[in-house]
């Protein structure tokens, strides 16, 4: 299960968060843990360079894209390899929406579309859609067509 997807700015402020199956009392712990993890390790990394961590049998894959840090947390079948696929789909979708690796301003300008896109990619803790064209059709709120 994908436990969390978080987007944060360079100062560590959470821009978007999606938790699945994480009790409310544990969410603050995860927020602060992930932001500290990124502050310690993301300085000087290249765009889309993936970093991996493990914490209490939970896998974390995270990266930086423009001015935004992206964290994906999973367990069980979502190990570091599966999470790297999830984060690849998310980063490519964000780049498509923003037109390039986003600054914080561009990211916030496109906030609504990014949230729609994120909801189409990860649904109830599982990877739902990976195809760019299908995701684009779904966020336009038009019915998907079968081939």
PDB file of C-alpha atoms in Angstrom, residues 31-95:
ATOM      1  CA  UNK A  31       5.352  15.015   8.019  1.00  0.00           C
ATOM      2  CA  UNK A  32       8.191  16.096  10.275  1.00  0.00           C
ATOM      3  CA  UNK A  33      10.230  12.942   9.571  1.00  0.00           C
ATOM      4  CA  UNK A  34       9.989  13.339   5.784  1.00  0.00           C
ATOM      5  CA  UNK A  35      10.761  17.054   5.807  1.00  0.00           C
ATOM      6  CA  UNK A  36      13.811  16.453   8.015  1.00  0.00           C
ATOM      7  CA  UNK A  37      14.913  13.575   5.783  1.00  0.00           C
ATOM      8  CA  UNK A  38      14.703  15.852   2.750  1.00  0.00           C
ATOM      9  CA  UNK A  39      16.472  18.743   4.477  1.00  0.00           C
ATOM     10  CA  UNK A  40      19.348  16.426   5.398  1.00  0.00           C
ATOM     11  CA  UNK A  41      19.714  14.690   2.032  1.00  0.00           C
ATOM     12  CA  UNK A  42      18.226  16.654  -0.881  1.00  0.00           C
ATOM     13  CA  UNK A  43      20.687  19.557  -0.876  1.00  0.00           C
ATOM     14  CA  UNK A  44      22.748  19.464  -4.059  1.00  0.00           C
ATOM     15  CA  UNK A  45      20.851  16.638  -5.729  1.00  0.00           C
ATOM     16  CA  UNK A  46      19.835  16.890  -9.368  1.00  0.00           C
ATOM     17  CA  UNK A  47      16.248  17.094 -10.587  1.00  0.00           C
ATOM     18  CA  UNK A  48      14.588  13.670 -10.477  1.00  0.00           C
ATOM     19  CA  UNK A  49      17.560  11.957  -8.844  1.00  0.00           C
ATOM     20  CA  UNK A  50      15.894   9.333  -6.652  1.00  0.00           C
ATOM     21  CA  UNK A  51      16.914   8.771  -3.051  1.00  0.00           C
ATOM     22  CA  UNK A  52      15.724   5.793  -1.011  1.00  0.00           C
ATOM     23  CA  UNK A  53      15.287   5.307   2.730  1.00  0.00           C
ATOM     24  CA  UNK A  54      13.767   2.651   4.956  1.00  0.00           C
ATOM     25  CA  UNK A  55      12.056   3.370   8.271  1.00  0.00           C
ATOM     26  CA  UNK A  56      10.241   0.754  10.389  1.00  0.00           C
ATOM     27  CA  UNK A  57       9.734  -1.700   7.459  1.00  0.00           C
ATOM     28  CA  UNK A  58       8.380   1.160   5.373  1.00  0.00           C
ATOM     29  CA  UNK A  59      10.086   2.305   2.173  1.00  0.00           C
ATOM     30  CA  UNK A  60      10.529   5.949   1.194  1.00  0.00           C
ATOM     31  CA  UNK A  61      11.519   7.189  -2.243  1.00  0.00           C
ATOM     32  CA  UNK A  62      12.023  10.913  -2.622  1.00  0.00           C
ATOM     33  CA  UNK A  63      13.384  13.428  -5.072  1.00  0.00           C
ATOM     34  CA  UNK A  64      13.487  17.086  -5.926  1.00  0.00           C
ATOM     35  CA  UNK A  65      11.791  18.576  -8.985  1.00  0.00           C
ATOM     36  CA  UNK A  66      12.512  22.265  -9.501  1.00  0.00           C
ATOM     37  CA  UNK A  67      11.744  23.990  -6.185  1.00  0.00           C
ATOM     38  CA  UNK A  68       9.516  21.158  -4.956  1.00  0.00           C
ATOM     39  CA  UNK A  69      10.458  18.001  -3.029  1.00  0.00           C
ATOM     40  CA  UNK A  70       8.357  14.885  -3.604  1.00  0.00           C
ATOM     41  CA  UNK A  71       8.105  12.006  -1.113  1.00  0.00           C
ATOM     42  CA  UNK A  72       6.357   8.668  -1.650  1.00  0.00           C
ATOM     43  CA  UNK A  73       6.022   6.244   1.276  1.00  0.00           C
ATOM     44  CA  UNK A  74       4.934   2.622   0.868  1.00  0.00           C
ATOM     45  CA  UNK A  75       4.956  -0.781   2.496  1.00  0.00           C
ATOM     46  CA  UNK A  76       4.334  -4.435   1.611  1.00  0.00           C
ATOM     47  CA  UNK A  77       4.149  -4.769  -2.198  1.00  0.00           C
ATOM     48  CA  UNK A  78       5.238  -1.151  -2.667  1.00  0.00           C
ATOM     49  CA  UNK A  79       8.956  -1.559  -2.082  1.00  0.00           C
ATOM     50  CA  UNK A  80      11.597   0.859  -3.359  1.00  0.00           C
ATOM     51  CA  UNK A  81      11.340  -0.446  -6.929  1.00  0.00           C
ATOM     52  CA  UNK A  82       7.557  -0.060  -7.119  1.00  0.00           C
ATOM     53  CA  UNK A  83       7.747   3.354  -5.445  1.00  0.00           C
ATOM     54  CA  UNK A  84      10.318   4.500  -7.982  1.00  0.00           C
ATOM     55  CA  UNK A  85       7.750   3.770 -10.702  1.00  0.00           C
ATOM     56  CA  UNK A  86       5.107   5.712  -8.751  1.00  0.00           C
ATOM     57  CA  UNK A  87       7.371   8.728  -8.307  1.00  0.00           C
ATOM     58  CA  UNK A  88       8.377   8.609 -11.987  1.00  0.00           C
ATOM     59  CA  UNK A  89       4.726   8.822 -13.046  1.00  0.00           C
ATOM     60  CA  UNK A  90       4.102  11.669 -10.577  1.00  0.00           C
ATOM     61  CA  UNK A  91       7.143  13.697 -11.660  1.00  0.00           C
ATOM     62  CA  UNK A  92       6.391  13.312 -15.359  1.00  0.00           C
ATOM     63  CA  UNK A  93       2.768  14.353 -14.779  1.00  0.00           C
ATOM     64  CA  UNK A  94       3.821  17.429 -12.781  1.00  0.00           C
ATOM     65  CA  UNK A  95       6.301  18.399 -15.506  1.00  0.00           C
TER      66      UNK A  95
END
